[in-house]
PDB file of C-alpha atoms in Angstrom:
ATOM      1  CA  MET A  23       1.065  -5.187  -4.846  1.00 47.00           C
ATOM      2  CA  LYS A  24      -1.495  -5.327  -7.645  1.00 44.00           C
ATOM      3  CA  GLY A  25      -0.941  -2.032  -8.943  1.00 43.00           C
ATOM      4  CA  ALA A  26       2.761  -2.717  -9.524  1.00 45.00           C
ATOM      5  CA  ASN A  27       2.036  -5.525 -11.837  1.00 43.00           C
ATOM      6  CA  ARG A  28       0.172  -2.883 -14.044  1.00 40.00           C
ATOM      7  CA  ILE A  29       3.267  -0.725 -14.585  1.00 44.00           C
ATOM      8  CA  GLY A  30       5.584  -3.255 -16.150  1.00 52.00           C
ATOM      9  CA  SER A  31       7.915  -5.909 -15.126  1.00 73.00           C
ATOM     10  CA  ASP A  32      11.174  -3.713 -14.270  1.00 92.00           C
ATOM     11  CA  LEU A  33      11.747  -3.830 -10.589  1.00 95.00           C
ATOM     12  CA  SER A  34      13.012  -0.298 -10.636  1.00 94.00           C
ATOM     13  CA  GLU A  35       9.909   1.094 -12.090  1.00 93.00           C
ATOM     14  CA  GLN A  36       7.797  -0.920  -9.640  1.00 94.00           C
ATOM     15  CA  ILE A  37       9.679   0.539  -6.654  1.00 94.00           C
ATOM     16  CA  LYS A  38       9.141   3.932  -7.849  1.00 91.00           C
ATOM     17  CA  GLU A  39       5.350   3.266  -8.140  1.00 92.00           C
ATOM     18  CA  VAL A  40       4.630   1.450  -4.696  1.00 93.00           C
ATOM     19  CA  THR A  41       6.981   4.116  -2.957  1.00 91.00           C
ATOM     20  CA  LYS A  42       5.516   7.179  -5.115  1.00 89.00           C
ATOM     21  CA  ASP A  43       3.081   8.603  -2.300  1.00 88.00           C
ATOM     22  CA  ASN A  44       5.653   7.952   0.710  1.00 81.00           C
ATOM     23  CA  HIS A  45       8.076   9.847  -1.657  1.00 79.00           C
ATOM     24  CA  VAL A  46       5.932  12.717  -1.903  1.00 81.00           C
ATOM     25  CA  ARG A  47       5.239  12.925   1.800  1.00 77.00           C
ATOM     26  CA  ALA A  48       9.151  12.890   2.546  1.00 71.00           C
ATOM     27  CA  GLU A  49       9.752  15.690  -0.048  1.00 73.00           C
ATOM     28  CA  ASN A  50       7.112  18.077   1.567  1.00 74.00           C
ATOM     29  CA  THR A  51       7.835  17.505   5.285  1.00 68.00           C
ATOM     30  CA  GLN A  52       8.967  20.975   6.768  1.00 67.00           C
ATOM     31  CA  LEU A  53      12.351  20.073   7.869  1.00 63.00           C
ATOM     32  CA  MET A  54      13.309  18.733   4.319  1.00 71.00           C
ATOM     33  CA  LEU A  55      11.881  22.053   2.909  1.00 75.00           C
ATOM     34  CA  ASN A  56      13.885  23.777   5.363  1.00 73.00           C
ATOM     35  CA  TYR A  57      16.997  22.014   4.417  1.00 74.00           C
ATOM     36  CA  GLN A  58      16.680  22.975   0.825  1.00 74.00           C
ATOM     37  CA  LYS A  59      16.525  26.538   2.103  1.00 80.00           C
ATOM     38  CA  GLY A  60      19.888  26.175   3.661  1.00 81.00           C
ATOM     39  CA  GLN A  61      18.405  26.184   7.398  1.00 80.00           C
ATOM     40  CA  ILE A  62      20.254  23.034   8.742  1.00 77.00           C
ATOM     41  CA  THR A  63      22.424  23.645  11.725  1.00 82.00           C
ATOM     42  CA  LEU A  64      25.844  22.185  12.545  1.00 86.00           C
ATOM     43  CA  PRO A  65      24.597  19.983  15.358  1.00 81.00           C
ATOM     44  CA  GLN A  66      21.690  18.617  13.015  1.00 78.00           C
ATOM     45  CA  TYR A  67      24.363  17.790  10.706  1.00 83.00           C
ATOM     46  CA  LYS A  68      26.632  16.207  12.824  1.00 83.00           C
ATOM     47  CA  ILE A  69      23.750  13.899  14.032  1.00 77.00           C
ATOM     48  CA  LEU A  70      23.220  13.222  10.226  1.00 78.00           C
ATOM     49  CA  LEU A  71      26.580  12.022   9.906  1.00 87.00           C
ATOM     50  CA  CYS A  72      26.554   9.752  13.029  1.00 84.00           C
ATOM     51  CA  SER A  73      23.414   8.253  11.626  1.00 82.00           C
ATOM     52  CA  LEU A  74      24.680   7.773   8.276  1.00 86.00           C
ATOM     53  CA  TYR A  75      27.858   6.172   9.395  1.00 92.00           C
ATOM     54  CA  GLU A  76      25.886   3.466  11.410  1.00 89.00           C
ATOM     55  CA  ILE A  77      23.449   2.820   8.594  1.00 89.00           C
ATOM     56  CA  TYR A  78      26.027   2.359   5.965  1.00 94.00           C
ATOM     57  CA  ARG A  79      28.302   0.502   8.261  1.00 95.00           C
ATOM     58  CA  ALA A  80      25.362  -2.197   8.482  1.00 94.00           C
ATOM     59  CA  LEU A  81      24.581  -2.044   4.763  1.00 96.00           C
ATOM     60  CA  GLU A  82      27.998  -2.207   3.358  1.00 98.00           C
ATOM     61  CA  SER A  83      28.851  -4.988   5.717  1.00 98.00           C
ATOM     62  CA  GLU A  84      26.045  -6.926   4.553  1.00 98.00           C
ATOM     63  CA  LEU A  85      26.570  -6.135   0.875  1.00 98.00           C
ATOM     64  CA  ASP A  86      30.173  -7.286   1.195  1.00 98.00           C
ATOM     65  CA  ARG A  87      29.226 -10.326   2.907  1.00 98.00           C
ATOM     66  CA  ASN A  88      26.619 -11.180   0.275  1.00 98.00           C
ATOM     67  CA  SER A  89      28.573  -9.935  -2.681  1.00 98.00           C
ATOM     68  CA  SER A  90      28.226 -13.202  -4.362  1.00 98.00           C
ATOM     69  CA  HIS A  91      24.451 -13.671  -3.689  1.00 98.00           C
ATOM     70  CA  PRO A  92      22.412 -14.004  -6.880  1.00 97.00           C
ATOM     71  CA  ALA A  93      20.544 -10.722  -6.089  1.00 98.00           C
ATOM     72  CA  VAL A  94      23.318  -8.735  -4.543  1.00 98.00           C
ATOM     73  CA  GLU A  95      26.169  -9.433  -7.030  1.00 98.00           C
ATOM     74  CA  PRO A  96      24.564  -7.573 -10.169  1.00 98.00           C
ATOM     75  CA  ILE A  97      24.199  -4.306  -7.909  1.00 98.00           C
ATOM     76  CA  TYR A  98      27.460  -4.539  -6.093  1.00 98.00           C
ATOM     77  CA  PHE A  99      29.462  -1.284  -7.031  1.00 98.00           C
ATOM     78  CA  PRO A 100      31.850  -0.897  -3.850  1.00 98.00           C
ATOM     79  CA  GLN A 101      34.327   1.249  -5.981  1.00 97.00           C
ATOM     80  CA  GLU A 102      31.714   3.536  -7.152  1.00 98.00           C
ATOM     81  CA  LEU A 103      29.165   3.793  -4.301  1.00 98.00           C
ATOM     82  CA  ALA A 104      30.540   2.711  -1.020  1.00 98.00           C
ATOM     83  CA  ARG A 105      30.248   5.584   1.654  1.00 97.00           C
ATOM     84  CA  LEU A 106      31.700   4.413   4.647  1.00 97.00           C
ATOM     85  CA  GLU A 107      35.218   5.815   4.154  1.00 97.00           C
ATOM     86  CA  PRO A 108      33.952   9.307   3.139  1.00 97.00           C
ATOM     87  CA  LEU A 109      31.842   9.353   6.273  1.00 97.00           C
ATOM     88  CA  GLU A 110      34.663   8.519   8.462  1.00 97.00           C
ATOM     89  CA  ARG A 111      36.760  11.276   6.879  1.00 97.00           C
ATOM     90  CA  ASP A 112      33.805  13.716   7.584  1.00 97.00           C
ATOM     91  CA  LEU A 113      33.305  12.348  11.123  1.00 97.00           C
ATOM     92  CA  GLU A 114      37.041  13.075  11.598  1.00 97.00           C
ATOM     93  CA  TYR A 115      36.968  16.547  10.427  1.00 96.00           C
ATOM     94  CA  PHE A 116      34.107  17.700  12.871  1.00 95.00           C
ATOM     95  CA  PHE A 117      35.073  15.482  15.871  1.00 95.00           C
ATOM     96  CA  GLY A 118      38.821  15.038  15.646  1.00 95.00           C
ATOM     97  CA  PRO A 119      40.933  11.816  15.512  1.00 94.00           C
ATOM     98  CA  GLN A 120      39.202  10.218  18.416  1.00 94.00           C
ATOM     99  CA  TRP A 121      35.596  10.595  16.665  1.00 94.00           C
ATOM    100  CA  ARG A 122      34.907   7.114  17.185  1.00 92.00           C
ATOM    101  CA  LYS A 123      34.533   7.630  21.159  1.00 88.00           C
ATOM    102  CA  GLN A 124      32.256  10.660  20.478  1.00 84.00           C
ATOM    103  CA  VAL A 125      29.873   9.152  18.103  1.00 82.00           C
ATOM    104  CA  ILE A 126      26.483   8.296  19.686  1.00 74.00           C
ATOM    105  CA  VAL A 127      24.161   6.186  17.676  1.00 71.00           C
ATOM    106  CA  PRO A 128      20.552   7.022  17.874  1.00 67.00           C
ATOM    107  CA  ALA A 129      18.036   4.286  18.998  1.00 72.00           C
ATOM    108  CA  ALA A 130      16.131   4.658  15.568  1.00 75.00           C
ATOM    109  CA  THR A 131      19.386   4.233  13.673  1.00 78.00           C
ATOM    110  CA  HIS A 132      19.986   1.089  15.812  1.00 83.00           C
ATOM    111  CA  LYS A 133      16.737  -0.339  14.708  1.00 85.00           C
ATOM    112  CA  TYR A 134      17.377   0.364  10.942  1.00 86.00           C
ATOM    113  CA  ALA A 135      20.880  -0.875  11.104  1.00 91.00           C
ATOM    114  CA  GLU A 136      19.560  -4.039  13.126  1.00 94.00           C
ATOM    115  CA  ARG A 137      16.978  -4.501  10.015  1.00 93.00           C
ATOM    116  CA  LEU A 138      19.647  -4.470   7.708  1.00 95.00           C
ATOM    117  CA  ARG A 139      21.712  -7.097   9.453  1.00 97.00           C
ATOM    118  CA  GLU A 140      18.832  -9.150   9.878  1.00 97.00           C
ATOM    119  CA  ILE A 141      17.807  -9.368   6.404  1.00 97.00           C
ATOM    120  CA  GLY A 142      21.564  -9.822   5.245  1.00 97.00           C
ATOM    121  CA  LYS A 143      21.572 -12.769   7.101  1.00 98.00           C
ATOM    122  CA  SER A 144      18.100 -14.303   6.531  1.00 98.00           C
ATOM    123  CA  ASN A 145      16.875 -12.776   3.132  1.00 98.00           C
ATOM    124  CA  PRO A 146      19.760 -11.032   1.201  1.00 98.00           C
ATOM    125  CA  ASN A 147      17.173 -10.325  -1.555  1.00 97.00           C
ATOM    126  CA  LEU A 148      15.758  -7.564   0.539  1.00 97.00           C
ATOM    127  CA  LEU A 149      19.019  -5.776   0.602  1.00 97.00           C
ATOM    128  CA  VAL A 150      18.251  -4.618  -3.075  1.00 96.00           C
ATOM    129  CA  ALA A 151      15.282  -2.418  -1.815  1.00 95.00           C
ATOM    130  CA  HIS A 152      17.561  -0.547   0.757  1.00 92.00           C
ATOM    131  CA  ALA A 153      20.635  -0.566  -1.588  1.00 95.00           C
ATOM    132  CA  TYR A 154      18.560   1.068  -4.349  1.00 93.00           C
ATOM    133  CA  THR A 155      16.701   3.847  -2.356  1.00 87.00           C
ATOM    134  CA  ARG A 156      19.990   4.836  -0.399  1.00 88.00           C
ATOM    135  CA  TYR A 157      22.621   4.863  -2.975  1.00 93.00           C
ATOM    136  CA  LEU A 158      20.546   6.101  -5.874  1.00 91.00           C
ATOM    137  CA  GLY A 159      18.972   8.648  -3.564  1.00 86.00           C
ATOM    138  CA  ASP A 160      22.285   9.855  -2.355  1.00 89.00           C
ATOM    139  CA  LEU A 161      23.749   9.875  -5.742  1.00 92.00           C
ATOM    140  CA  SER A 162      21.005  11.992  -7.112  1.00 87.00           C
ATOM    141  CA  GLY A 163      20.657  14.574  -4.434  1.00 83.00           C
ATOM    142  CA  GLY A 164      24.492  14.487  -3.367  1.00 80.00           C
ATOM    143  CA  GLN A 165      25.640  17.393  -5.518  1.00 79.00           C
ATOM    144  CA  VAL A 166      22.465  19.840  -4.568  1.00 85.00           C
ATOM    145  CA  LEU A 167      22.800  18.767  -0.883  1.00 86.00           C
ATOM    146  CA  GLY A 168      26.515  19.088  -0.807  1.00 90.00           C
ATOM    147  CA  LYS A 169      26.588  22.562  -2.138  1.00 89.00           C
ATOM    148  CA  ILE A 170      23.789  23.487   0.279  1.00 89.00           C
ATOM    149  CA  THR A 171      25.491  22.017   3.362  1.00 91.00           C
ATOM    150  CA  GLN A 172      28.705  23.869   2.257  1.00 91.00           C
ATOM    151  CA  LYS A 173      27.292  27.190   2.119  1.00 90.00           C
ATOM    152  CA  THR A 174      25.112  26.833   4.962  1.00 91.00           C
ATOM    153  CA  LEU A 175      27.850  25.644   7.285  1.00 92.00           C
ATOM    154  CA  GLY A 176      30.390  28.011   5.847  1.00 92.00           C
ATOM    155  CA  LEU A 177      32.773  25.282   4.682  1.00 91.00           C
ATOM    156  CA  ASN A 178      35.582  26.407   2.358  1.00 82.00           C
ATOM    157  CA  SER A 179      36.429  23.310   0.955  1.00 82.00           C
ATOM    158  CA  ASN A 180      35.417  19.887   0.370  1.00 84.00           C
ATOM    159  CA  GLU A 181      36.415  18.988   4.035  1.00 92.00           C
ATOM    160  CA  GLY A 182      33.260  17.716   5.894  1.00 96.00           C
ATOM    161  CA  VAL A 183      30.980  17.069   3.057  1.00 96.00           C
ATOM    162  CA  ALA A 184      32.961  14.061   1.498  1.00 96.00           C
ATOM    163  CA  PHE A 185      29.857  11.894   1.990  1.00 96.00           C
ATOM    164  CA  PHE A 186      28.045  13.868  -0.839  1.00 95.00           C
ATOM    165  CA  SER A 187      31.065  13.228  -3.417  1.00 93.00           C
ATOM    166  CA  PHE A 188      30.950  10.081  -5.701  1.00 95.00           C
ATOM    167  CA  PRO A 189      34.773  10.500  -7.417  1.00 94.00           C
ATOM    168  CA  GLY A 190      34.147   6.925  -8.905  1.00 95.00           C
ATOM    169  CA  VAL A 191      31.003   7.887 -10.814  1.00 96.00           C
ATOM    170  CA  THR A 192      31.832  10.106 -13.899  1.00 94.00           C
ATOM    171  CA  SER A 193      28.348  10.453 -14.870  1.00 95.00           C
ATOM    172  CA  PRO A 194      25.513   9.964 -12.398  1.00 94.00           C
ATOM    173  CA  HIS A 195      22.887   9.776 -15.193  1.00 94.00           C
ATOM    174  CA  ARG A 196      24.512   7.006 -17.107  1.00 97.00           C
ATOM    175  CA  PHE A 197      25.467   5.224 -13.813  1.00 97.00           C
ATOM    176  CA  LYS A 198      22.009   5.136 -12.611  1.00 96.00           C
ATOM    177  CA  GLN A 199      20.825   3.744 -15.897  1.00 96.00           C
ATOM    178  CA  LEU A 200      23.519   1.056 -15.445  1.00 98.00           C
ATOM    179  CA  TYR A 201      22.389   0.459 -11.871  1.00 98.00           C
ATOM    180  CA  ARG A 202      18.675   0.104 -12.907  1.00 97.00           C
ATOM    181  CA  SER A 203      19.612  -2.260 -15.802  1.00 97.00           C
ATOM    182  CA  ARG A 204      21.574  -4.422 -13.563  1.00 97.00           C
ATOM    183  CA  MET A 205      18.652  -4.523 -10.839  1.00 97.00           C
ATOM    184  CA  ASN A 206      16.082  -5.326 -13.256  1.00 96.00           C
ATOM    185  CA  SER A 207      18.109  -8.345 -14.309  1.00 96.00           C
ATOM    186  CA  ILE A 208      17.965  -9.928 -10.921  1.00 96.00           C
ATOM    187  CA  GLU A 209      15.898 -13.061 -11.067  1.00 95.00           C
ATOM    188  CA  LEU A 210      13.139 -13.295  -8.469  1.00 95.00           C
ATOM    189  CA  SER A 211      10.089 -15.366  -7.816  1.00 94.00           C
ATOM    190  CA  GLU A 212       6.850 -13.870  -7.517  1.00 94.00           C
ATOM    191  CA  GLU A 213       6.834 -14.005  -3.743  1.00 96.00           C
ATOM    192  CA  GLU A 214      10.401 -12.716  -3.722  1.00 97.00           C
ATOM    193  CA  HIS A 215       9.573  -9.804  -5.851  1.00 95.00           C
ATOM    194  CA  ARG A 216       6.836  -8.818  -3.678  1.00 96.00           C
ATOM    195  CA  LYS A 217       8.718  -8.864  -0.746  1.00 97.00           C
ATOM    196  CA  VAL A 218      11.441  -6.709  -2.171  1.00 97.00           C
ATOM    197  CA  LEU A 219       8.569  -4.080  -2.786  1.00 96.00           C
ATOM    198  CA  ASP A 220       7.283  -4.382   0.447  1.00 96.00           C
ATOM    199  CA  GLU A 221      10.665  -3.897   1.825  1.00 96.00           C
ATOM    200  CA  ALA A 222      11.134  -0.574  -0.115  1.00 94.00           C
ATOM    201  CA  VAL A 223       7.802   0.844   1.305  1.00 88.00           C
ATOM    202  CA  ARG A 224       8.681  -0.470   4.842  1.00 83.00           C
ATOM    203  CA  ALA A 225      11.881   1.709   4.552  1.00 80.00           C
ATOM    204  CA  PHE A 226      10.157   4.784   3.467  1.00 81.00           C
ATOM    205  CA  GLU A 227       7.442   4.383   6.072  1.00 71.00           C
ATOM    206  CA  PHE A 228       9.973   4.050   9.087  1.00 69.00           C
ATOM    207  CA  ASN A 229      11.656   7.074   7.961  1.00 70.00           C
ATOM    208  CA  ILE A 230       8.913   9.273   7.677  1.00 70.00           C
ATOM    209  CA  GLU A 231       7.321   8.395  10.816  1.00 62.00           C
ATOM    210  CA  VAL A 232      10.726   9.298  12.640  1.00 56.00           C
ATOM    211  CA  PHE A 233      10.916  12.279  10.336  1.00 64.00           C
ATOM    212  CA  ASP A 234       7.561  13.623  11.656  1.00 59.00           C
ATOM    213  CA  ASP A 235       8.626  13.090  15.297  1.00 56.00           C
ATOM    214  CA  LEU A 236      11.868  14.985  14.814  1.00 53.00           C
ATOM    215  CA  GLN A 237       9.934  18.004  13.368  1.00 54.00           C
ATOM    216  CA  LYS A 238       8.076  18.361  16.676  1.00 54.00           C
ATOM    217  CA  MET A 239      11.337  18.349  18.425  1.00 49.00           C
ATOM    218  CA  LEU A 240      13.231  20.892  16.376  1.00 46.00           C
ATOM    219  CA  SER A 241      12.348  23.952  18.699  1.00 48.00           C
ATOM    220  CA  ILE A 242      13.492  22.109  21.674  1.00 50.00           C
ATOM    221  CA  THR A 243      16.525  20.940  20.182  1.00 48.00           C
ATOM    222  CA  GLU A 244      17.602  24.661  19.287  1.00 55.00           C
ATOM    223  CA  ALA A 245      16.890  25.780  22.629  1.00 53.00           C
ATOM    224  CA  SER A 246      19.035  22.982  24.271  1.00 54.00           C
ATOM    225  CA  GLY A 247      22.188  24.610  22.863  1.00 51.00           C
ATOM    226  CA  GLY A 248      24.939  22.237  21.559  1.00 45.00           C
ATOM    227  CA  SER A 249      26.376  24.710  19.043  1.00 39.00           C
ATOM    228  CA  GLY A 250      30.132  24.783  18.338  1.00 41.00           C
ATOM    229  CA  ASN A 251      32.742  24.994  15.782  1.00 42.00           C
ATOM    230  CA  GLN A 252      34.128  22.418  13.224  1.00 47.00           C
ATOM    231  CA  ASN A 253      37.283  20.584  13.415  1.00 46.00           C
ATOM    232  CA  GLY A 254      36.292  18.998  16.878  1.00 39.00           C
ATOM    233  CA  GLN A 255      35.754  22.245  18.670  1.00 37.00           C
ATOM    234  CA  THR A 256      32.204  21.504  19.676  1.00 34.00           C
ATOM    235  CA  THR A 257      30.551  19.962  22.534  1.00 32.00           C
ATOM    236  CA  PRO A 258      30.905  16.173  22.181  1.00 35.00           C
ATOM    237  CA  LEU A 259      27.573  14.462  21.632  1.00 35.00           C
ATOM    238  CA  THR A 260      28.694  12.008  24.295  1.00 34.00           C
ATOM    239  CA  ALA A 261      29.013  14.826  27.001  1.00 33.00           C
ATOM    240  CA  ILE A 262      25.364  15.869  26.389  1.00 31.00           C
ATOM    241  CA  SER A 263      23.939  12.535  25.967  1.00 37.00           C
ATOM    242  CA  GLY A 264      22.702  12.638  29.521  1.00 36.00           C
ATOM    243  CA  SER A 265      19.906  15.184  28.576  1.00 36.00           C
ATOM    244  CA  PRO A 266      16.582  13.556  28.269  1.00 37.00           C
ATOM    245  CA  VAL A 267      15.907  16.087  25.383  1.00 38.00           C
ATOM    246  CA  ILE A 268      19.058  15.464  23.730  1.00 38.00           C
ATOM    247  CA  GLN A 269      18.601  11.630  24.076  1.00 38.00           C
ATOM    248  CA  PHE A 270      15.169  11.704  22.516  1.00 36.00           C
ATOM    249  CA  THR A 271      16.334  14.166  19.725  1.00 38.00           C
ATOM    250  CA  LEU A 272      19.304  12.040  18.875  1.00 39.00           C
ATOM    251  CA  GLY A 273      16.938   9.259  18.710  1.00 37.00           C
ATOM    252  CA  LEU A 274      14.968  10.794  16.216  1.00 37.00           C
ATOM    253  CA  GLY A 275      17.988  12.279  14.312  1.00 37.00           C
ATOM    254  CA  VAL A 276      18.191   9.395  11.949  1.00 36.00           C
ATOM    255  CA  VAL A 277      15.647  10.988   9.660  1.00 37.00           C
ATOM    256  CA  LEU A 278      18.073  13.233   7.901  1.00 45.00           C
ATOM    257  CA  ALA A 279      20.186  10.343   7.222  1.00 38.00           C
ATOM    258  CA  THR A 280      17.454   8.137   5.814  1.00 39.00           C
ATOM    259  CA  VAL A 281      15.150  10.581   4.200  1.00 41.00           C
ATOM    260  CA  ALA A 282      16.742  13.931   3.466  1.00 44.00           C
ATOM    261  CA  MET A 283      19.136  12.108   0.724  1.00 42.00           C
ATOM    262  CA  GLY A 284      16.836   9.859  -0.591  1.00 48.00           C
ATOM    263  CA  VAL A 285      13.896  12.363  -1.371  1.00 40.00           C
ATOM    264  CA  TYR A 286      15.978  13.409  -4.198  1.00 39.00           C
ATOM    265  CA  ALA A 287      16.276  10.152  -5.628  1.00 45.00           C
ATOM    266  CA  ALA A 288      15.586  10.133  -9.500  1.00 45.00           C
ATOM    267  CA  PHE A 289      14.263   6.676  -9.407  1.00 53.00           C
TER     268      PHE A 289
END
């Protein structure tokens, strides 16, 4: 991380620098470009929501549990940033009242969630890297991706896209400035600082690897069907989980949750 030391002491700037190459790679993957063109399908979007739910359930559980930790307290903004409740509304919209019984959690999502729970228990400092890349990425790209998703899937209201809305943030630009300032105020030793930067890189790399695998499976996913209407009028994910192709594709689907939002992050 010697390069990071040359760009100043701000943790936010250092994360931006050490993940720069990863960021560019994520932005230019074919699936991300397709998403920007409005070429996401309903089955893909529902997989996204399932993955997001599991990831944020783990992240916000650990942030809540460590809210008084010296590294977490400065960047703990549950009223402004919490995504779990909006995700639950979106999932209920697409899967119906019994959505919890229909959500399938991909294997890759499990791994990411397990990592969040692991560091929440053993090294809460590292939650800073995940919270920053997730929340600021989602906040930066939320408006754009929300409108793209709404138009592509033919949604006539805000139903089904609550995840992209941050009603507690009146000015994303000012809030991101506040968030960076709070994060940069966290006191870390040189070793702790390095580990946070390493964790940010690790998160990006994990997602890019999954993203590349998902791109290879796209044509097979589309050929497997799984289409349907909203408001729960769909083939439940649980009903198709027996297919090896679908199982594998679901295992890769976390990429949309962990990269598609974050690539827009105006770090």
